[in-house]
Tab-separated table of N, CA and C in Angstrom:
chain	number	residue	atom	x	y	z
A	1	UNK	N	30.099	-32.465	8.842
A	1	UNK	CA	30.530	-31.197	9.398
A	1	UNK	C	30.777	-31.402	10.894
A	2	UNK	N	31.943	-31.273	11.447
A	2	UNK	CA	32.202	-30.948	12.737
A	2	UNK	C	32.216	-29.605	13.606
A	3	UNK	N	32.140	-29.676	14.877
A	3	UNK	CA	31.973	-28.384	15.850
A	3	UNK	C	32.987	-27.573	15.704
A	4	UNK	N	34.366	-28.313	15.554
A	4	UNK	CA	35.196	-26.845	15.460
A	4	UNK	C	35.351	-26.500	14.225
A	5	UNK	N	35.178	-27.083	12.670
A	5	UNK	CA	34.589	-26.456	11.265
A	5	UNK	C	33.587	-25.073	11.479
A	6	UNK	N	32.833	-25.513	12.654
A	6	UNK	CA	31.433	-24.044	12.579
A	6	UNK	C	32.128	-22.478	12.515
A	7	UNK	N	31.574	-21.812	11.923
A	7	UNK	CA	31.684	-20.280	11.660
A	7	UNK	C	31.129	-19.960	12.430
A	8	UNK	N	31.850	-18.713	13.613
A	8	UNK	CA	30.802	-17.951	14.804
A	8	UNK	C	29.901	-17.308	14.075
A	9	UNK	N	28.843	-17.415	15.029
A	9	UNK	CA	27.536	-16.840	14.482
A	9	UNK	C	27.627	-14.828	14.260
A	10	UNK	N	27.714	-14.082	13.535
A	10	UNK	CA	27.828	-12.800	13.987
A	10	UNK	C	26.316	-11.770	12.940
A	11	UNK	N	25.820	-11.338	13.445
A	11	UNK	CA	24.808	-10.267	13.393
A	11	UNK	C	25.110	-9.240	12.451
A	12	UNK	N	24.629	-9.391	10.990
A	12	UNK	CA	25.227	-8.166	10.181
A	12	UNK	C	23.846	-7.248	10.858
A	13	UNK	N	24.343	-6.151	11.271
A	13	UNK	CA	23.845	-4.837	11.817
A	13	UNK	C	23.335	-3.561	10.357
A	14	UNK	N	24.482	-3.522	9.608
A	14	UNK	CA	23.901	-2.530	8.439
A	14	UNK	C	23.236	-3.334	7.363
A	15	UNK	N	22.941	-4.472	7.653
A	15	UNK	CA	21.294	-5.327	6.160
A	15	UNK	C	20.557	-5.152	7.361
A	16	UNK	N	20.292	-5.170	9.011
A	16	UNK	CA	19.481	-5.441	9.434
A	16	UNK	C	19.010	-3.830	9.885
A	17	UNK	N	19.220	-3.087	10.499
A	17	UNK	CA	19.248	-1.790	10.060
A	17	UNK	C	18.449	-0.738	8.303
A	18	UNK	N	18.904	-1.633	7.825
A	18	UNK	CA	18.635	-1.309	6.200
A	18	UNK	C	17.072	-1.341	6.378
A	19	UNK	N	17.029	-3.218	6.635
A	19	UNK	CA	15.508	-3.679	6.666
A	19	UNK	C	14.547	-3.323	6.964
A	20	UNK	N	15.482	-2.862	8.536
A	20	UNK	CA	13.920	-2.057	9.578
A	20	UNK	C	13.733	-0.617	9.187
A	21	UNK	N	14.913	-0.122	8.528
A	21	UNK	CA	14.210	1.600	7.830
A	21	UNK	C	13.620	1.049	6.878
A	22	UNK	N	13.738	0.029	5.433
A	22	UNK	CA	12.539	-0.410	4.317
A	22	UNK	C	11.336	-0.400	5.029
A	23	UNK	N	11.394	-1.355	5.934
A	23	UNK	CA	10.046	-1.448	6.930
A	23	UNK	C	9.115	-0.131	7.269
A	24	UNK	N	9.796	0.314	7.823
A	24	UNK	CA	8.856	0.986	8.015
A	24	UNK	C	8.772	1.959	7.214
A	25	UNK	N	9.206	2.654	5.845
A	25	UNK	CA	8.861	3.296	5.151
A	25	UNK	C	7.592	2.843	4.459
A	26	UNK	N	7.785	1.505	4.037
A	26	UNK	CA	6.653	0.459	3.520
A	26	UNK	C	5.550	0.775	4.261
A	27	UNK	N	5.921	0.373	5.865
A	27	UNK	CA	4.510	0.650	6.645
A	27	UNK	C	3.853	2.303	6.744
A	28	UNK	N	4.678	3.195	6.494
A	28	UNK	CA	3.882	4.708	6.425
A	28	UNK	C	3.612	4.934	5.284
A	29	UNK	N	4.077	4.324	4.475
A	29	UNK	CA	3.651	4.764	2.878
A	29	UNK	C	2.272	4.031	3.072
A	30	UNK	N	2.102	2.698	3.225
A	30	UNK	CA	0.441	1.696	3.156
A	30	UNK	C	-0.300	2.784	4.057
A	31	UNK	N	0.048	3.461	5.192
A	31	UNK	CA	-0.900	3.831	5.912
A	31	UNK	C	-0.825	4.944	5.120
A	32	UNK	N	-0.456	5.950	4.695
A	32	UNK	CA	-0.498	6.974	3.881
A	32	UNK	C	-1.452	6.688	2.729
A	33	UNK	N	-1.579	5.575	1.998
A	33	UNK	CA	-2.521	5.192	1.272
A	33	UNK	C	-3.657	4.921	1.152
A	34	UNK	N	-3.662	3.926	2.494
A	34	UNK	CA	-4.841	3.873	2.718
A	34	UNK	C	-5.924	4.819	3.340
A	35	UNK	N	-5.371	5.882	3.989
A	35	UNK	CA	-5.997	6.863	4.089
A	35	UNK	C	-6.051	7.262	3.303
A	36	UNK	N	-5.804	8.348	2.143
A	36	UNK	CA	-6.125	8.584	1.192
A	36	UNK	C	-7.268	7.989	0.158
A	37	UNK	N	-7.217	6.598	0.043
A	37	UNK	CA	-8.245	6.255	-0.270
A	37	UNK	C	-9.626	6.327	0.521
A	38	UNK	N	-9.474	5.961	1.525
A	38	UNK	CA	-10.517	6.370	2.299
A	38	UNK	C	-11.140	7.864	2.521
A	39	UNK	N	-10.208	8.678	2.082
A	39	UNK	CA	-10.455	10.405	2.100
A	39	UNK	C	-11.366	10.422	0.614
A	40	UNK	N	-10.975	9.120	-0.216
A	40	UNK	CA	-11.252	9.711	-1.707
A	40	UNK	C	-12.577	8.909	-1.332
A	41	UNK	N	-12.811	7.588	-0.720
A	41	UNK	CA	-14.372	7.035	-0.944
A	41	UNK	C	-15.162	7.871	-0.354
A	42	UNK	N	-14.484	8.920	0.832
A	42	UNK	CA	-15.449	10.095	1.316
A	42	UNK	C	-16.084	10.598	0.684
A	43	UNK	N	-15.161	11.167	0.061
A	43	UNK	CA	-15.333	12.488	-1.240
A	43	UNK	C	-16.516	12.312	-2.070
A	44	UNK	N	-16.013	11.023	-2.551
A	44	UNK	CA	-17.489	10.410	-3.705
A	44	UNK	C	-18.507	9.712	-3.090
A	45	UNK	N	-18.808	9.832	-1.782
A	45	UNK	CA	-20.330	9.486	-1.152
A	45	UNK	C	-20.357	10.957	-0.920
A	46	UNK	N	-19.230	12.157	-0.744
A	46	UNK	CA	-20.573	13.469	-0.441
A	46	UNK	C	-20.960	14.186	-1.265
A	47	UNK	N	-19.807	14.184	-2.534
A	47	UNK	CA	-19.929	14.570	-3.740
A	47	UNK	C	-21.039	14.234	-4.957
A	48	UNK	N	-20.958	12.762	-4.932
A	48	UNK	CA	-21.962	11.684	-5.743
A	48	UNK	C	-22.317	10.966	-5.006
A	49	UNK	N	-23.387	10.983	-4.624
A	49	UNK	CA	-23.855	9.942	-3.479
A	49	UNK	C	-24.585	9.242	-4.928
A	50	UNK	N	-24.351	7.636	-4.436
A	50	UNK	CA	-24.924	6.554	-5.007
A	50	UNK	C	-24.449	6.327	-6.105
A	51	UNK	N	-23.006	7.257	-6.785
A	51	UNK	CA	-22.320	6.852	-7.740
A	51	UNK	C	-21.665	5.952	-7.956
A	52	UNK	N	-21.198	5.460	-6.726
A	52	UNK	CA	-20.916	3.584	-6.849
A	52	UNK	C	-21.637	2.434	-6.946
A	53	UNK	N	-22.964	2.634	-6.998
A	53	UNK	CA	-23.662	1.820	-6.871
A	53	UNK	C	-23.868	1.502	-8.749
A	54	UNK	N	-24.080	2.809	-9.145
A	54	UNK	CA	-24.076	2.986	-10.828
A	54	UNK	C	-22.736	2.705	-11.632
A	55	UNK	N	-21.882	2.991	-11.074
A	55	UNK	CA	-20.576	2.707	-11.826
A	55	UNK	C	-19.720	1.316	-11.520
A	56	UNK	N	-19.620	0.184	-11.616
A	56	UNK	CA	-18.633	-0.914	-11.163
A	56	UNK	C	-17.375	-0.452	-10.928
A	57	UNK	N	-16.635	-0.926	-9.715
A	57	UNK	CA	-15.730	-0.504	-8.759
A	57	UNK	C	-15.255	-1.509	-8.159
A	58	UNK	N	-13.843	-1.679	-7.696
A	58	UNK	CA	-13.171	-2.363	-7.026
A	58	UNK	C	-12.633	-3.667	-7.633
A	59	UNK	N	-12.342	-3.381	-9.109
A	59	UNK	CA	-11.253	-4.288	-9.330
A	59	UNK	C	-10.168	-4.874	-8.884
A	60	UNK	N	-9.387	-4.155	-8.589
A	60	UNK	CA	-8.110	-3.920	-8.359
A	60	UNK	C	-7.300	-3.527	-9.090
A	61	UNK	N	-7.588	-3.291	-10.247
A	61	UNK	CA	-6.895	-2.965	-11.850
A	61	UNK	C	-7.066	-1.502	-11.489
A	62	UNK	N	-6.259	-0.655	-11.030
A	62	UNK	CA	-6.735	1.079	-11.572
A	62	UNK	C	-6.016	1.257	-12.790
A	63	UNK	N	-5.965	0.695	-13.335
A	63	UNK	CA	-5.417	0.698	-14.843
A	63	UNK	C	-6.790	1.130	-16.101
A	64	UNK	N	-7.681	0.212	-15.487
A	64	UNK	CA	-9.136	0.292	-16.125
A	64	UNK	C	-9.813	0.148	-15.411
A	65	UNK	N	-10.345	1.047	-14.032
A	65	UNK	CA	-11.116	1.207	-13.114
A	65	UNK	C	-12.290	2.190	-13.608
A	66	UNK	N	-13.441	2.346	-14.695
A	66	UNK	CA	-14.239	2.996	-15.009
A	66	UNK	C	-14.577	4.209	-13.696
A	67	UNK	N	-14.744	4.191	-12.286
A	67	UNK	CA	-15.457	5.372	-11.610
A	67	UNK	C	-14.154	5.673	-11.454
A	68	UNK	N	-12.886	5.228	-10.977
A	68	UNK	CA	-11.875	6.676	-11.576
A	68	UNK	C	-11.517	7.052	-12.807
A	69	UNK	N	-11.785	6.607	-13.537
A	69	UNK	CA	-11.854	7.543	-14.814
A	69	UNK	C	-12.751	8.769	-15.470
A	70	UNK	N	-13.482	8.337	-14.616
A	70	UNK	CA	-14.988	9.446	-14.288
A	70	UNK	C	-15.138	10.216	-13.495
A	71	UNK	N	-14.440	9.992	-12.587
A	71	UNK	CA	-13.747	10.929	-11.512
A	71	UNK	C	-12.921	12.196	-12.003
A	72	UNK	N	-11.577	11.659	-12.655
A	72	UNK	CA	-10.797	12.589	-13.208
A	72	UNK	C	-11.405	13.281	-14.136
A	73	UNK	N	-12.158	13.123	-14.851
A	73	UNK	CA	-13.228	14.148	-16.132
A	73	UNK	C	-13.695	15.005	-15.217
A	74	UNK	N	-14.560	14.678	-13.906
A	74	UNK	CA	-15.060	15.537	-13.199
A	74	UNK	C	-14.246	16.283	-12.123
């Protein structure tokens, strides 16, 4: 490959644009979440105190997470 073969370099603006609105929707949605969860581990230390200690928690599966499923009944 030679120097005058090269393609000028040029900046697509609407993928990069695109990216940084994905971005940061991504980033307020995680923070939106994670608060929420943290509103919900509130809830169930003032609600049920020591109910995590009795129920196994923190899989990562909320698919089959037993104390939210026990949650939603209650």
């Amino acid at each position: 490959m030679y120097w005058h073969n090269l393609e000028e370099y040029t900046l697509d603006t609407e993928v990069y644009q695109a990216l940084r609105h994905l971005n940061r929707s991504y980033q307020h949605y995680m923070e939106l979440r994670i608060s929420q969860i943290n509103f919900l581990d509130y809830l169930i230390d003032q609600v049920f105190p020591g109910l995590k200690k009795l129920i196994p928690h923190g899989a990562g599966d909320f698919k089959k997470d037993k104390l939210l499923d026990f949650l939603e009944i209650w």
